[in-house]
Tab-separated table of N, CA and C in Angstrom:
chain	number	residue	atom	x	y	z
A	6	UNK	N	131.889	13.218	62.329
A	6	UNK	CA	133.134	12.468	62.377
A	6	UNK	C	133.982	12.708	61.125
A	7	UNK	N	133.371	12.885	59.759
A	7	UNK	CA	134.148	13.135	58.843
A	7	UNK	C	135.215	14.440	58.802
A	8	UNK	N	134.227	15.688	59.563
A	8	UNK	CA	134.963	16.729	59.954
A	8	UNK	C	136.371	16.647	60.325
A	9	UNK	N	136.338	15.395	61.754
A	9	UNK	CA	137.143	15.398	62.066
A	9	UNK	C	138.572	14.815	61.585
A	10	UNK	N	138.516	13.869	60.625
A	10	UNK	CA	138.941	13.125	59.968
A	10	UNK	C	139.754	14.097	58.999
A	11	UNK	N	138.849	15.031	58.067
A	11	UNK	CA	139.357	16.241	57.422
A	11	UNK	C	140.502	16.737	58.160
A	12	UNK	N	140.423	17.360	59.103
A	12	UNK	CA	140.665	18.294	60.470
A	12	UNK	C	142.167	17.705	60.144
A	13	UNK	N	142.433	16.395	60.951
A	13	UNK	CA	143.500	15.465	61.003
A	13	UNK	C	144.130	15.212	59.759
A	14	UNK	N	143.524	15.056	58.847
A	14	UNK	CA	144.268	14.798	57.258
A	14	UNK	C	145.183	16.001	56.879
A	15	UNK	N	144.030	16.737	57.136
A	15	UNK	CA	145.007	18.159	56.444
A	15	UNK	C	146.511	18.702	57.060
A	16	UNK	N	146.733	17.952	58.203
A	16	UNK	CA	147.678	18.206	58.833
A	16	UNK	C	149.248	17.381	58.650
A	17	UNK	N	148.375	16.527	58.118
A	17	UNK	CA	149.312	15.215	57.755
A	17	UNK	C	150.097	15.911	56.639
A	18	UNK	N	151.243	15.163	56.333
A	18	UNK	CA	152.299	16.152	54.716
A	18	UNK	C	151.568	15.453	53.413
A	19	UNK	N	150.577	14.558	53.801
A	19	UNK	CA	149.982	14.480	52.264
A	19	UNK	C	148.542	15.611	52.070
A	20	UNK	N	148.475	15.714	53.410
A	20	UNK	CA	146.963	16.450	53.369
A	20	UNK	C	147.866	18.316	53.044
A	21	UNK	N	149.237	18.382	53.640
A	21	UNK	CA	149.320	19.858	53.198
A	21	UNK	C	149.801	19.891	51.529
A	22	UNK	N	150.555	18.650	51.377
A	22	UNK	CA	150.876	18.929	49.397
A	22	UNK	C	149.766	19.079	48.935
A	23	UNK	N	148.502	18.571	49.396
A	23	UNK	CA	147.306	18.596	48.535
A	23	UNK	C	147.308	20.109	48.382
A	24	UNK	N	146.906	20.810	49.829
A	24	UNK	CA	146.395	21.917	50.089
A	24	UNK	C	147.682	22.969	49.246
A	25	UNK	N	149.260	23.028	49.133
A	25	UNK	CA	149.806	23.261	48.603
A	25	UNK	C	149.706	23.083	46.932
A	26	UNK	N	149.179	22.189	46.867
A	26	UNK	CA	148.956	21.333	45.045
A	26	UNK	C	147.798	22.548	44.726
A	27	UNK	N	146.726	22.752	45.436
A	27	UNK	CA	145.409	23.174	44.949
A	27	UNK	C	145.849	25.023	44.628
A	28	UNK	N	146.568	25.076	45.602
A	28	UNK	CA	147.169	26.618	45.790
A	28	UNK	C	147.397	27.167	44.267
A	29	UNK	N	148.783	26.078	44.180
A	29	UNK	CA	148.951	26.451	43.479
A	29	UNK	C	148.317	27.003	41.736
A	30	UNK	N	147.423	25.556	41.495
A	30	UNK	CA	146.894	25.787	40.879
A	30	UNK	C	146.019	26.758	40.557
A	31	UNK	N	144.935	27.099	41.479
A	31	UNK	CA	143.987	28.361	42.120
A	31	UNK	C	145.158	29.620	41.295
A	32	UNK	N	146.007	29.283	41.611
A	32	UNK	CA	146.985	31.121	41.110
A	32	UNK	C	147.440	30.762	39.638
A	33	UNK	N	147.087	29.475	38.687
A	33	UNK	CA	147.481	29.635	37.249
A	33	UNK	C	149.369	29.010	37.584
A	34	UNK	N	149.972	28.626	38.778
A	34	UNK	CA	151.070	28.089	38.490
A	34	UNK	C	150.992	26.441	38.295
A	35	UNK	N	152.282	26.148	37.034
A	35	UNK	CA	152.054	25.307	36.998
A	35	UNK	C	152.096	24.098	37.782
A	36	UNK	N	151.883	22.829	38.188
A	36	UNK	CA	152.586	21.846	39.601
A	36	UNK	C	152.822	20.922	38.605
A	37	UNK	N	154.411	20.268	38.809
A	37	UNK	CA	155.000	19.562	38.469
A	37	UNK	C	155.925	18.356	39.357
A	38	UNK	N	155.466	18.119	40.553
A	38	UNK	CA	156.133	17.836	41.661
A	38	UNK	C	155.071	16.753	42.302
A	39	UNK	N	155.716	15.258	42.130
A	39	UNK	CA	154.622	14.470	42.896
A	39	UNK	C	155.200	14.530	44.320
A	40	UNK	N	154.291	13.785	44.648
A	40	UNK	CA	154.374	13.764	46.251
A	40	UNK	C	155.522	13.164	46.729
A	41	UNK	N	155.995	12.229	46.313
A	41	UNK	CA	157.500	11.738	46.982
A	41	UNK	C	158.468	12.486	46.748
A	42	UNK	N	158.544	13.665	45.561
A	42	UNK	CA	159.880	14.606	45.791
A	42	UNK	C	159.277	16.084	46.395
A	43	UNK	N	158.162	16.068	47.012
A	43	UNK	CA	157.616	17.359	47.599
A	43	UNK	C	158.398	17.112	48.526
A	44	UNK	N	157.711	15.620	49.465
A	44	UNK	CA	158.112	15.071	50.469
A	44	UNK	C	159.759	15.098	50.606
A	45	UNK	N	160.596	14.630	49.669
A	45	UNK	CA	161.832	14.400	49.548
A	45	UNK	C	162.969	15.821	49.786
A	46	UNK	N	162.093	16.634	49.411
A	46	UNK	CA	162.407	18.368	49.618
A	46	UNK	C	162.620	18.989	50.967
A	47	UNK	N	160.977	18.435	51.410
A	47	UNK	CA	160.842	18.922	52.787
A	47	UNK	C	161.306	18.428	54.165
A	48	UNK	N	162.065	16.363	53.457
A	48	UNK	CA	162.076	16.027	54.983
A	48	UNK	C	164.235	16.570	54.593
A	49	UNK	N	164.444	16.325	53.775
A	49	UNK	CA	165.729	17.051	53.363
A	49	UNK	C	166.440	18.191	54.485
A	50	UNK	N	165.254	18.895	54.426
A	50	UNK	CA	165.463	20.226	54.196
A	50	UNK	C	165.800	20.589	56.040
A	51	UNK	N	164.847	19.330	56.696
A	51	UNK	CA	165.463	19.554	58.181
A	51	UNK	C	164.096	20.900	58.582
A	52	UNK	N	163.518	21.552	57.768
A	52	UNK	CA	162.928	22.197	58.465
A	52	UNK	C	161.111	22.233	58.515
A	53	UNK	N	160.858	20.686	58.656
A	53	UNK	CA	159.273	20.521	58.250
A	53	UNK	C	158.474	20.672	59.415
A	54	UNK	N	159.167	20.854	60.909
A	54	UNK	CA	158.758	21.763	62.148
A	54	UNK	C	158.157	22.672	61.673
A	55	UNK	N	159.002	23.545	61.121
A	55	UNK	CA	158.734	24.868	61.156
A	55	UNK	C	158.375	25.431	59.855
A	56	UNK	N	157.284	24.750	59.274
A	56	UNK	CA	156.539	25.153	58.117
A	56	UNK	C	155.762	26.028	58.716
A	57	UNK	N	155.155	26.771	57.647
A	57	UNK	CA	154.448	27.999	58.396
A	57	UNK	C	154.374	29.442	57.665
A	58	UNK	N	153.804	30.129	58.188
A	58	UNK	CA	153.320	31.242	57.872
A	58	UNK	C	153.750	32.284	58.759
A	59	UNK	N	154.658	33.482	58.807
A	59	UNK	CA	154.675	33.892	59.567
A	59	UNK	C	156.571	34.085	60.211
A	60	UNK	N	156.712	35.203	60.704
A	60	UNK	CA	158.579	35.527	61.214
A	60	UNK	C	158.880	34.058	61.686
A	61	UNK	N	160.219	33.740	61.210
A	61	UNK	CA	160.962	32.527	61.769
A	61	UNK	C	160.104	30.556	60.589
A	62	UNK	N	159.582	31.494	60.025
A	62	UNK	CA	158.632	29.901	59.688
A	62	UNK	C	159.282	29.434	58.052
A	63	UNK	N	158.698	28.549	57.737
A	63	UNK	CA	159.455	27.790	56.151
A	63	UNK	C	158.226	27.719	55.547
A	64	UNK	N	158.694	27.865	54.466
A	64	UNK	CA	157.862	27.587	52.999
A	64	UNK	C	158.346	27.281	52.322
A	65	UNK	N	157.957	26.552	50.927
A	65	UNK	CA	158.667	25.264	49.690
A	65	UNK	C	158.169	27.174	48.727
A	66	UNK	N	159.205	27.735	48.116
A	66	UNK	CA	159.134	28.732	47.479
A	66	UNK	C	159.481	28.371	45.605
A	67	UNK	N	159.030	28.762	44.484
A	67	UNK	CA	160.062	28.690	43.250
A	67	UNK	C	161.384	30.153	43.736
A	68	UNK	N	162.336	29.169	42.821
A	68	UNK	CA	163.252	30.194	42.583
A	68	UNK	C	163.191	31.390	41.423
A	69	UNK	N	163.199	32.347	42.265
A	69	UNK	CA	162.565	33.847	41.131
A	69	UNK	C	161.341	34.181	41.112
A	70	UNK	N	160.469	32.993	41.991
A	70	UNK	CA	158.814	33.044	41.193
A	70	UNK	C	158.310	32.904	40.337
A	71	UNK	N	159.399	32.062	39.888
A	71	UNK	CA	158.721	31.884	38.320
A	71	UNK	C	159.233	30.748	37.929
A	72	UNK	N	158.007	30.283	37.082
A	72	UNK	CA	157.716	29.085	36.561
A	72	UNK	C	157.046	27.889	37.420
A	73	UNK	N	157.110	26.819	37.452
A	73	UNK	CA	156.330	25.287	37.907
A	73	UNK	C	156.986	24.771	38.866
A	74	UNK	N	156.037	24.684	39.363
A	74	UNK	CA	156.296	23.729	40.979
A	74	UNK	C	157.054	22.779	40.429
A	75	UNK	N	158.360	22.588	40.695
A	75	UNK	CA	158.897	20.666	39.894
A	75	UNK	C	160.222	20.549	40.788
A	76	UNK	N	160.374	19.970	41.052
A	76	UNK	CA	161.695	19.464	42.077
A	76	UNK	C	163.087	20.071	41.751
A	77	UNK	N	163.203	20.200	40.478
A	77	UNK	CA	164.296	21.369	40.223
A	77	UNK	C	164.067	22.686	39.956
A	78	UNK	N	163.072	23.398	40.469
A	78	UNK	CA	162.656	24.648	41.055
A	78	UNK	C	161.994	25.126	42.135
A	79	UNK	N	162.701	24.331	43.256
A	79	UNK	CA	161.838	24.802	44.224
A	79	UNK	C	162.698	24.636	45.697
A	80	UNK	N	162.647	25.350	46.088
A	80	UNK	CA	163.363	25.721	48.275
A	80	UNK	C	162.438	25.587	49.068
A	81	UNK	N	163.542	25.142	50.073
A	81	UNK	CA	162.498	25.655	51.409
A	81	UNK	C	163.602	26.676	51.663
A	82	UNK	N	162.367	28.052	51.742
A	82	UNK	CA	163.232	29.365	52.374
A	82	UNK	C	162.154	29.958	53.317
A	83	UNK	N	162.984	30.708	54.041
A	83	UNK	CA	162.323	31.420	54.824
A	83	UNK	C	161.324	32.709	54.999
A	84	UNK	N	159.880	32.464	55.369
A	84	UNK	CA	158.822	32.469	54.640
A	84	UNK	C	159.019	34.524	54.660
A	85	UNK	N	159.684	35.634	55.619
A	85	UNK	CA	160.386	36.940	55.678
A	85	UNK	C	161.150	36.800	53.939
A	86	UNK	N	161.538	36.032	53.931
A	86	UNK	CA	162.836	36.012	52.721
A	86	UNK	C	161.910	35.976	51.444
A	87	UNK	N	160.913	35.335	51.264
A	87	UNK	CA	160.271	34.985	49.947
A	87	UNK	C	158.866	35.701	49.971
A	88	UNK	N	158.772	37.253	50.736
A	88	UNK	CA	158.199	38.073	50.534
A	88	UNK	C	156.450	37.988	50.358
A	89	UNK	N	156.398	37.057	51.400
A	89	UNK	CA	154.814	36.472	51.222
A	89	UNK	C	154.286	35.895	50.515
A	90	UNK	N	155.249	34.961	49.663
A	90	UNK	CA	154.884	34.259	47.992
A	90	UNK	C	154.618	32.903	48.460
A	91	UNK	N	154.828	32.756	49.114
A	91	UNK	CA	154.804	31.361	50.092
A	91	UNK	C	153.406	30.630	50.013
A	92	UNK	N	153.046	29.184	49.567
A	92	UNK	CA	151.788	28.735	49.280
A	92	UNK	C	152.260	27.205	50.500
């Protein structure tokens, strides 16, 4: 049952900032972005459907690639556009 519980969490937008939070870290970038302006980004942005991986899909990208996850560096662009950098 816990599996499943996992399963369901991770799907939720706190269970993907996590999974986004850990990413980032795992690659040495810095995260500077709590959860209410991740959130604040993504429901903004009109495109939290179509998060994703993959032609036509969104990702929360830095601008340039460089530097820290923090609310004044960061898009949702389109995941073709940001060249597979997409976490």
């Amino acid at each position: 049952h816990l599996r499943e519980y996992q399963h369901t969490y991770n799907k939720t937008p706190r269970g993907r900032y996590s999974q986004q939070r850990k990413q980032a870290i795992k690659r040495n970038i810095s995260w500077e972005i709590s959860f209410e302006e991740w959130w604040d980004i993504w429901e903004t942005s009109g495109k939290w459907s179509l998060r994703g991986f993959g032609a036509g899909k969104y990702c929360m990208s830095r601008y340039k690639d460089t530097g820290p996850y923090h609310k004044d560096n960061v898009t949702i662009a389109r995941t073709e556009d940001n060249k597979g950098r997409c976490v």
